[in-house]
GROMACS .gro file of C-alpha atoms in nm:
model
  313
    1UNK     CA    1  19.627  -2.068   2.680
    2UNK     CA    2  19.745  -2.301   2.426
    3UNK     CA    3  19.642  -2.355   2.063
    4UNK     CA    4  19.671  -2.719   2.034
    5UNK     CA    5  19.576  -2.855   1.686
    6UNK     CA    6  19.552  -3.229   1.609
    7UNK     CA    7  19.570  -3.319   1.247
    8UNK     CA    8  19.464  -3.671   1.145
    9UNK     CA    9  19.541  -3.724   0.798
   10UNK     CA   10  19.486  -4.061   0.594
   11UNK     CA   11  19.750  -4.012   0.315
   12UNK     CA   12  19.936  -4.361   0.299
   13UNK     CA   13  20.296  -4.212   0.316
   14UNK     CA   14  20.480  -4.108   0.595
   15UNK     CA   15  20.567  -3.779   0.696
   16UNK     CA   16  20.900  -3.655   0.555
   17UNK     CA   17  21.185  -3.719   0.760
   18UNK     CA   18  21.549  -3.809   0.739
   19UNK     CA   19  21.683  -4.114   0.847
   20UNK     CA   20  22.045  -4.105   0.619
   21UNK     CA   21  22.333  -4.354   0.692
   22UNK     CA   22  22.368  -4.131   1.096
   23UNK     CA   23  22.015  -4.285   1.206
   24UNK     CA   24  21.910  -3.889   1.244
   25UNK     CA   25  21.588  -3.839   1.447
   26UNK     CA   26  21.420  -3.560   1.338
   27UNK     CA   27  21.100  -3.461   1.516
   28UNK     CA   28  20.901  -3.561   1.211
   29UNK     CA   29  21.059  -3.890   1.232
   30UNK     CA   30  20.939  -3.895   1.560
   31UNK     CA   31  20.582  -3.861   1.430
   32UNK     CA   32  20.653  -4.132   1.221
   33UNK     CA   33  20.813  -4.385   1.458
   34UNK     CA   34  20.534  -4.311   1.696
   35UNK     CA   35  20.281  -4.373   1.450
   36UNK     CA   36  20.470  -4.744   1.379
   37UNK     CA   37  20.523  -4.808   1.736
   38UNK     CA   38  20.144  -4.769   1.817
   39UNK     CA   39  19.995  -4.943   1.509
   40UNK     CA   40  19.816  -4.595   1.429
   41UNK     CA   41  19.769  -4.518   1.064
   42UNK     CA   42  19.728  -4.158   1.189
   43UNK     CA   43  19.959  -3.850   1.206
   44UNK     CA   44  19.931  -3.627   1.513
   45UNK     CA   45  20.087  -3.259   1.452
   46UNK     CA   46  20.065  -3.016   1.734
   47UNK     CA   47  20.107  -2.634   1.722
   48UNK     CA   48  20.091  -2.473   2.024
   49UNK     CA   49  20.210  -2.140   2.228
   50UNK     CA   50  20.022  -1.938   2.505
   51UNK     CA   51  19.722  -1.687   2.342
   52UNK     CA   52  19.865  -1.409   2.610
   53UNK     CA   53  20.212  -1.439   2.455
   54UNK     CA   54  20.116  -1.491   2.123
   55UNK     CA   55  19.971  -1.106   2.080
   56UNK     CA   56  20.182  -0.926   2.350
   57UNK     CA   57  19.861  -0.867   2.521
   58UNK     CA   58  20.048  -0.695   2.831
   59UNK     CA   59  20.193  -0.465   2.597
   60UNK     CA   60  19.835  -0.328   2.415
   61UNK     CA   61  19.787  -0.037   2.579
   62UNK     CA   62  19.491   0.007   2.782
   63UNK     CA   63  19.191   0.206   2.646
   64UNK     CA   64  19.122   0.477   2.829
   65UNK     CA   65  18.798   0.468   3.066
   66UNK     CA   66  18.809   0.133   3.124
   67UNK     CA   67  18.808  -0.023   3.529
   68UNK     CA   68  19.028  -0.293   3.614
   69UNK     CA   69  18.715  -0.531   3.560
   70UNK     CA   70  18.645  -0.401   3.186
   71UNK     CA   71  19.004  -0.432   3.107
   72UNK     CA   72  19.022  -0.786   3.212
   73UNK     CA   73  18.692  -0.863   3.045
   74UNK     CA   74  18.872  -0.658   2.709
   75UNK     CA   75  19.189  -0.884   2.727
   76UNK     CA   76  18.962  -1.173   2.751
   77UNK     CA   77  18.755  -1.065   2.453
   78UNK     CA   78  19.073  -1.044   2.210
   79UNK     CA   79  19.250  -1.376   2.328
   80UNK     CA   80  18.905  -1.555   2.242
   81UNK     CA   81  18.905  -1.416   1.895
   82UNK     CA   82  19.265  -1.445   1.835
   83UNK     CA   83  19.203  -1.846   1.922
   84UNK     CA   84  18.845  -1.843   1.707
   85UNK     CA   85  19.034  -1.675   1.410
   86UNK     CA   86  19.274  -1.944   1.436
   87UNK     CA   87  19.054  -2.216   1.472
   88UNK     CA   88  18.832  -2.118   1.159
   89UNK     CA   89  19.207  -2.087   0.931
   90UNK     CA   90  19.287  -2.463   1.046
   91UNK     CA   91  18.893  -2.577   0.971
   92UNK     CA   92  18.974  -2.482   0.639
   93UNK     CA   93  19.293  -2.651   0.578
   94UNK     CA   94  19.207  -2.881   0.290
   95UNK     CA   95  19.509  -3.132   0.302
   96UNK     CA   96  19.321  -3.279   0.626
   97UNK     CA   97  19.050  -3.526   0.640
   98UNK     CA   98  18.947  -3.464   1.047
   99UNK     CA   99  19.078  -3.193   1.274
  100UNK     CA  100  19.074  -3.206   1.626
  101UNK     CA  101  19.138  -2.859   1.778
  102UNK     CA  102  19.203  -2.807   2.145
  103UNK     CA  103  19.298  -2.533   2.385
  104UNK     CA  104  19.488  -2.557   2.744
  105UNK     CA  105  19.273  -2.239   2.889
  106UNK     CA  106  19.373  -2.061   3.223
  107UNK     CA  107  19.162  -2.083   3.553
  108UNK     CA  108  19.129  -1.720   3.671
  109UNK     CA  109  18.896  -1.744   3.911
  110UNK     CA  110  18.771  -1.883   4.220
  111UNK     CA  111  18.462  -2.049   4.053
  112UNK     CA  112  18.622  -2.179   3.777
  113UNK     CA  113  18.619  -1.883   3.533
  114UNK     CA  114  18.832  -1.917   3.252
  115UNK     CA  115  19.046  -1.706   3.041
  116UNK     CA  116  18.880  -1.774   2.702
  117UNK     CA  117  18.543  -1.698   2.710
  118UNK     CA  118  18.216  -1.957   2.616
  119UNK     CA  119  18.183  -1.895   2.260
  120UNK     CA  120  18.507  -1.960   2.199
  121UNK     CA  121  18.543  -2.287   2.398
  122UNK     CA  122  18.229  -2.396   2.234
  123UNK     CA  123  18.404  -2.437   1.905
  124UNK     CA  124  18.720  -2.670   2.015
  125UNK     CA  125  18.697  -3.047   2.041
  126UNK     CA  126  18.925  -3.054   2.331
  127UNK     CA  127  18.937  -2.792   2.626
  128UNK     CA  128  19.213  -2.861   2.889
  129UNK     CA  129  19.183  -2.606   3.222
  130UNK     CA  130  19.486  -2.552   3.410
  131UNK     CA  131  19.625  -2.303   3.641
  132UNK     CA  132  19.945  -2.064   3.520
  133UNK     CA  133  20.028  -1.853   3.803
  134UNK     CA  134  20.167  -1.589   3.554
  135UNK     CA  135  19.825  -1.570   3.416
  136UNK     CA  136  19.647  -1.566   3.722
  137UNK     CA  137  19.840  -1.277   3.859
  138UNK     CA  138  19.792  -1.088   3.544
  139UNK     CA  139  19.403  -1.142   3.627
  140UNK     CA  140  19.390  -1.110   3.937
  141UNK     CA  141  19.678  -0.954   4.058
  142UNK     CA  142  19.724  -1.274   4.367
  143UNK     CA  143  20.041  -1.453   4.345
  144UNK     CA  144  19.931  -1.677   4.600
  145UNK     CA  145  19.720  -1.994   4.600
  146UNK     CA  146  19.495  -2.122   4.938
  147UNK     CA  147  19.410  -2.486   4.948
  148UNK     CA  148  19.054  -2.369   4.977
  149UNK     CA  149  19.064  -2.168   4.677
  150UNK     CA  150  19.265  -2.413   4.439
  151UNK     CA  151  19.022  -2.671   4.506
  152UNK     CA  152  18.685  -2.412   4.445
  153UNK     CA  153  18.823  -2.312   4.153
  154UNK     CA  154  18.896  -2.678   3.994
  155UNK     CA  155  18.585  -2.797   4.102
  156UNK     CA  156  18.410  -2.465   3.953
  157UNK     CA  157  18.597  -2.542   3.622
  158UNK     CA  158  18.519  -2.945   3.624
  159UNK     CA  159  18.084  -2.815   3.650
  160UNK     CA  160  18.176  -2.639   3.299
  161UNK     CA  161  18.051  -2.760   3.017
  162UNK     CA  162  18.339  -2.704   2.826
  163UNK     CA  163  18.588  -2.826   2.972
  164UNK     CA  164  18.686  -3.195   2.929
  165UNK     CA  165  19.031  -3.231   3.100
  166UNK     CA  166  19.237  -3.081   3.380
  167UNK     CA  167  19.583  -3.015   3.304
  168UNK     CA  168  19.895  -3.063   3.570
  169UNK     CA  169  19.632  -3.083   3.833
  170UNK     CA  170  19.919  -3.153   4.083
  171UNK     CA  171  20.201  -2.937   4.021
  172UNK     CA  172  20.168  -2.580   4.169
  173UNK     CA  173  20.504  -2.506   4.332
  174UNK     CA  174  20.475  -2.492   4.728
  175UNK     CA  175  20.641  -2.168   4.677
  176UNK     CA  176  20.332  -2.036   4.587
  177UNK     CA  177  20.051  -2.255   4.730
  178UNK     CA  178  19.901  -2.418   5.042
  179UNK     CA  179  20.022  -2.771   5.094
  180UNK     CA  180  19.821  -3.036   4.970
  181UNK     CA  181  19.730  -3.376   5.011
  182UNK     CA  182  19.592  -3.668   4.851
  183UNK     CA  183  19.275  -3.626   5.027
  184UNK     CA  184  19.209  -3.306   4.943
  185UNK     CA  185  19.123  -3.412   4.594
  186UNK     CA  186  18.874  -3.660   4.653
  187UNK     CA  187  18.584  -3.462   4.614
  188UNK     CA  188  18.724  -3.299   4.271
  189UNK     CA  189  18.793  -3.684   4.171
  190UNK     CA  190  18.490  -3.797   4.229
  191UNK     CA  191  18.333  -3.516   4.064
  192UNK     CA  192  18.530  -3.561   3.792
  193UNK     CA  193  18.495  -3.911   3.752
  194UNK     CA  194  18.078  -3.825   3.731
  195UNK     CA  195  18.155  -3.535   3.491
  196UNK     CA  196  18.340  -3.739   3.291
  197UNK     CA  197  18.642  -3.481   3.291
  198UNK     CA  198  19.014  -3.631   3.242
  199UNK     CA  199  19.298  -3.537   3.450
  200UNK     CA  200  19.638  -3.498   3.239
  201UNK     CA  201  19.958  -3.750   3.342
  202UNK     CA  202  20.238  -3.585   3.216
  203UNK     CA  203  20.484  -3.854   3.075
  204UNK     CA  204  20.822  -3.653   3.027
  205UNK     CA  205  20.833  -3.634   3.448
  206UNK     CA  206  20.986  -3.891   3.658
  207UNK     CA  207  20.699  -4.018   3.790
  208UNK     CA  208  20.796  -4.215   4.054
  209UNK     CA  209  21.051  -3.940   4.200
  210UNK     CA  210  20.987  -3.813   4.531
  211UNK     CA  211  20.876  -3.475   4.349
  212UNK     CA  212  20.617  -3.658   4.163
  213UNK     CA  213  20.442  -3.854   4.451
  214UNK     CA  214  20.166  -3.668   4.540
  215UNK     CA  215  20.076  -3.642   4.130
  216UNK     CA  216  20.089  -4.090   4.134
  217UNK     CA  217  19.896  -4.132   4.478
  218UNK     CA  218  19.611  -3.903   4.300
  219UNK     CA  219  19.642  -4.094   4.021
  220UNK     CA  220  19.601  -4.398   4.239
  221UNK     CA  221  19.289  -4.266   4.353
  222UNK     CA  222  19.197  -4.136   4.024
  223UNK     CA  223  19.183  -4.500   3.861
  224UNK     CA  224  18.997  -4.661   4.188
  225UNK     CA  225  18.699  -4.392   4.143
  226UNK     CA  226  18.718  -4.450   3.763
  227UNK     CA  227  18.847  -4.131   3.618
  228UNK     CA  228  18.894  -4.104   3.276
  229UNK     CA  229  19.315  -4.007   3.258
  230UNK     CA  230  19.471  -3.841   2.942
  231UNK     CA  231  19.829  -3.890   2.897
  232UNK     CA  232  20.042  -3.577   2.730
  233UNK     CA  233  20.399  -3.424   2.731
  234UNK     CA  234  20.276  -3.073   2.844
  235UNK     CA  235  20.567  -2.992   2.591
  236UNK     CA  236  20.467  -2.652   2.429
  237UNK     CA  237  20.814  -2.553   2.275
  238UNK     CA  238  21.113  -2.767   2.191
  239UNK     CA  239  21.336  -2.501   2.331
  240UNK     CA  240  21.189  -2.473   2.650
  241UNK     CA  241  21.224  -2.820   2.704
  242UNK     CA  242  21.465  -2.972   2.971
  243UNK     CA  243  21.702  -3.151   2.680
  244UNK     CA  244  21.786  -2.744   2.598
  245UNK     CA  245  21.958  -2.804   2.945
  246UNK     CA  246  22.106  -3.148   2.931
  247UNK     CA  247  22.258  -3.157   2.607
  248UNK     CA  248  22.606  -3.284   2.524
  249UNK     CA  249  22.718  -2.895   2.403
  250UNK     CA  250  22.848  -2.635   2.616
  251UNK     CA  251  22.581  -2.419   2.735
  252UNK     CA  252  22.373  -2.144   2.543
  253UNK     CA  253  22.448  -2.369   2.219
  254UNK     CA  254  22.050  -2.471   2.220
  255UNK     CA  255  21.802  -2.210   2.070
  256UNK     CA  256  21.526  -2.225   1.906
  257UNK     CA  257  21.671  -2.142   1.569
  258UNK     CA  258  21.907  -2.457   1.631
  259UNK     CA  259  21.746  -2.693   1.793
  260UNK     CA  260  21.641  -2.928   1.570
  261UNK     CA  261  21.980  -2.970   1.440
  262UNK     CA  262  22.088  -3.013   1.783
  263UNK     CA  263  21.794  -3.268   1.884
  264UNK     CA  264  21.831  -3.507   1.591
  265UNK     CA  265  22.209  -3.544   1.675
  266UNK     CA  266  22.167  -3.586   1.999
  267UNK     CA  267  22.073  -4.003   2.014
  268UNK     CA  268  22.229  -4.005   2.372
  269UNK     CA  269  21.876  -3.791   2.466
  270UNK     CA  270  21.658  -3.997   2.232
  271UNK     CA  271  21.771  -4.313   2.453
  272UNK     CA  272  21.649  -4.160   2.769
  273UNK     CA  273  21.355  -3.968   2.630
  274UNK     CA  274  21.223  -4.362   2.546
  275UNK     CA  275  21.366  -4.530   2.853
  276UNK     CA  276  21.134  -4.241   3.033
  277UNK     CA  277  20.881  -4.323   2.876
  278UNK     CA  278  20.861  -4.692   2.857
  279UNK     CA  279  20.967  -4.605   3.284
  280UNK     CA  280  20.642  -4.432   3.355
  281UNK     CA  281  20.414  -4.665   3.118
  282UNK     CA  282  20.565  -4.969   3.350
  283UNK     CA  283  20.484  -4.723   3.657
  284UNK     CA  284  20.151  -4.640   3.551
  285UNK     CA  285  20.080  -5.005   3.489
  286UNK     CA  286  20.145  -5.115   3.847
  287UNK     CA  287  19.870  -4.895   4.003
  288UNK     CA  288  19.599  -4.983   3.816
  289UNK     CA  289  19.626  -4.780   3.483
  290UNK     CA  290  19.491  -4.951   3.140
  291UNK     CA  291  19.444  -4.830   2.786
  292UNK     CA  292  19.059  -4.842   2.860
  293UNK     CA  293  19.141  -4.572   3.082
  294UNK     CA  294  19.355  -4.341   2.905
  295UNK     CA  295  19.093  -4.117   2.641
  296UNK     CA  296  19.385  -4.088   2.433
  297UNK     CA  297  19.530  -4.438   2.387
  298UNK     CA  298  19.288  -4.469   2.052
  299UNK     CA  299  19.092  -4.321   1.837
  300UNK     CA  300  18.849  -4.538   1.968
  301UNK     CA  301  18.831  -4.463   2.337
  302UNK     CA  302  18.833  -4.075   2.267
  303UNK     CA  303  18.546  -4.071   2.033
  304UNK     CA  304  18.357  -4.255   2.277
  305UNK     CA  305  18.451  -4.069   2.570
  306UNK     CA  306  18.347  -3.733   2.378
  307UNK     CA  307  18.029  -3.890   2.351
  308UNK     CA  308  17.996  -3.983   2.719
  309UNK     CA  309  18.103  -3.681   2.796
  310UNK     CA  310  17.832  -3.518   2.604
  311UNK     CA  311  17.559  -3.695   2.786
  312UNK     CA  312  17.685  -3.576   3.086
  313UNK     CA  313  17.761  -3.187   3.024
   0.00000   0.00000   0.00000
């Protein structure tokens, strides 16, 4: 479960960044030239880690008396008001004109049940559901994943109300599921495409590698049954990310108490972070994919598909 908080602010300057005689990129900057590159007067901030991680939660000890069930239901209880406490600090932030708060919330279940519970969801703009098979075994105890049940459960999760997008759809290792094909998802397309619920395109991947082509021929079918598509970088932490492995300094250098430093020096990575992206956007293109599709490619198009989506839940 991740905390993801958009901040939209309307101050006229930038956000503070360092450009200097070296050209440094700084991730700010990145906000900024983003911002430029897009036309968008607004600044997007995100702040994000996993709810289970963030308190240690299999570290609490368990009260005593409780089943399996009741503990599950308990752990449950305290990630939803860990989020909820969160949410109502950032509602109060008064440097910010609109927030948009979202969560990336865990599938646990076959039907659909998620990891945060209803009146939490209920107070986020933007509720992702994806599967993290760490968090499902911690649930459920199953490491395992059966085409049948992958497709229950995403279909279970699509018929909630409060969900509006799922997230990495398409990327469960084979190590630990069924195998599946692009017509296995029709049915959870076209109910998603009647639901009005996005499916995520993550645009740090390759997408047209031979690892990615399952996730491009759903896509493909995604656009055709007219399934609204939100773009992201799934990128929770900087130091998790794969430039901590394919930097230009000898290995263990890159930590998260360094990486910045190491990031904005790094323009070799900045090159091919771009060409990636500008790569998939070209990909994307060629099968159909337009801005009127992606919820995310204005302010626009997500306020009005909120308000589709709305009708529909």
């Amino acid at each position: 479960m991740n905390l993801h908080t958009v901040f939209l602010r309307n101050e006229d300057q930038p956000a503070v960044f360092d450009i200097g005689e070296k050209h440094q990129f700084t991730t700010e900057a990145a906000v900024y030239y983003l911002e430029n590159l897009t036309k968008n007067p607004d600044t997007r901030i995100t702040d994000t880690n996993h709810a289970l991680l963030d308190f240690d939660i299999e570290n609490i000890p368990k009260p005593e008396g409780l089943t399996d069930e009741q503990w599950k239901s308990f752990t449950i209880d305290l990630a939803s008001q860990s989020v909820s406490e969160k949410l109502k600090a950032l509602r109060q932030n008064p440097e910010s004109s609109r927030i948009i708060a979202g969560i990336e919330v865990d599938i646990i279940g076959e039907n659909g049940e998620l990891s945060l519970d209803d009146g939490c969801l209920s107070g986020l703009d933007l509720v992702i559901a994806s599967f993290h098979s760490f968090v499902r075994e911690f649930f459920t105890g199953e490491k395992y994943y059966t085409k049948q049940y992958l497709m229950n459960a995403y279909m279970g999760a699509v018929l909630n109300p409060h969900v509006d997008a799922l997230g990495h759809p398409t990327k469960l290792s084979s190590r630990v599921a069924d195998t599946i094909f692009v017509e296995d998802y029709l049915l959870l397309l076209d109910l998603m495409a009647q639901r009005k619920v996005a499916m995520e395109i993550n645009l740090f991947e390759d997408l047209e590698s031979q690892e990615n082509s399952l996730t491009l021929n759903v896509v493909s079918e995604a656009v055709r049954r007219g399934v609204p598509l939100i773009l992201s970088s799934d990128f929770h932490h900087f130091e998790e990310s794969d430039f901590a492995k394919d930097t230009n300094v000898y290995p263990g250098v890159v930590n998260k108490h360094n990486f910045e430093e190491v990031f904005r020096n790094n323009q070799d990575f900045h090159f091919r972070l771009f060409r990636r992206l500008a790569k998939n956007i070209n990909t994307l293109n060629k099968i159909g994919v337009t801005p009127e599709l992606i919820v995310n490619s204005s302010n626009e198009n997500f306020d009005r598909w909120q308000n589709e989506k709305r009708v529909v839940a």
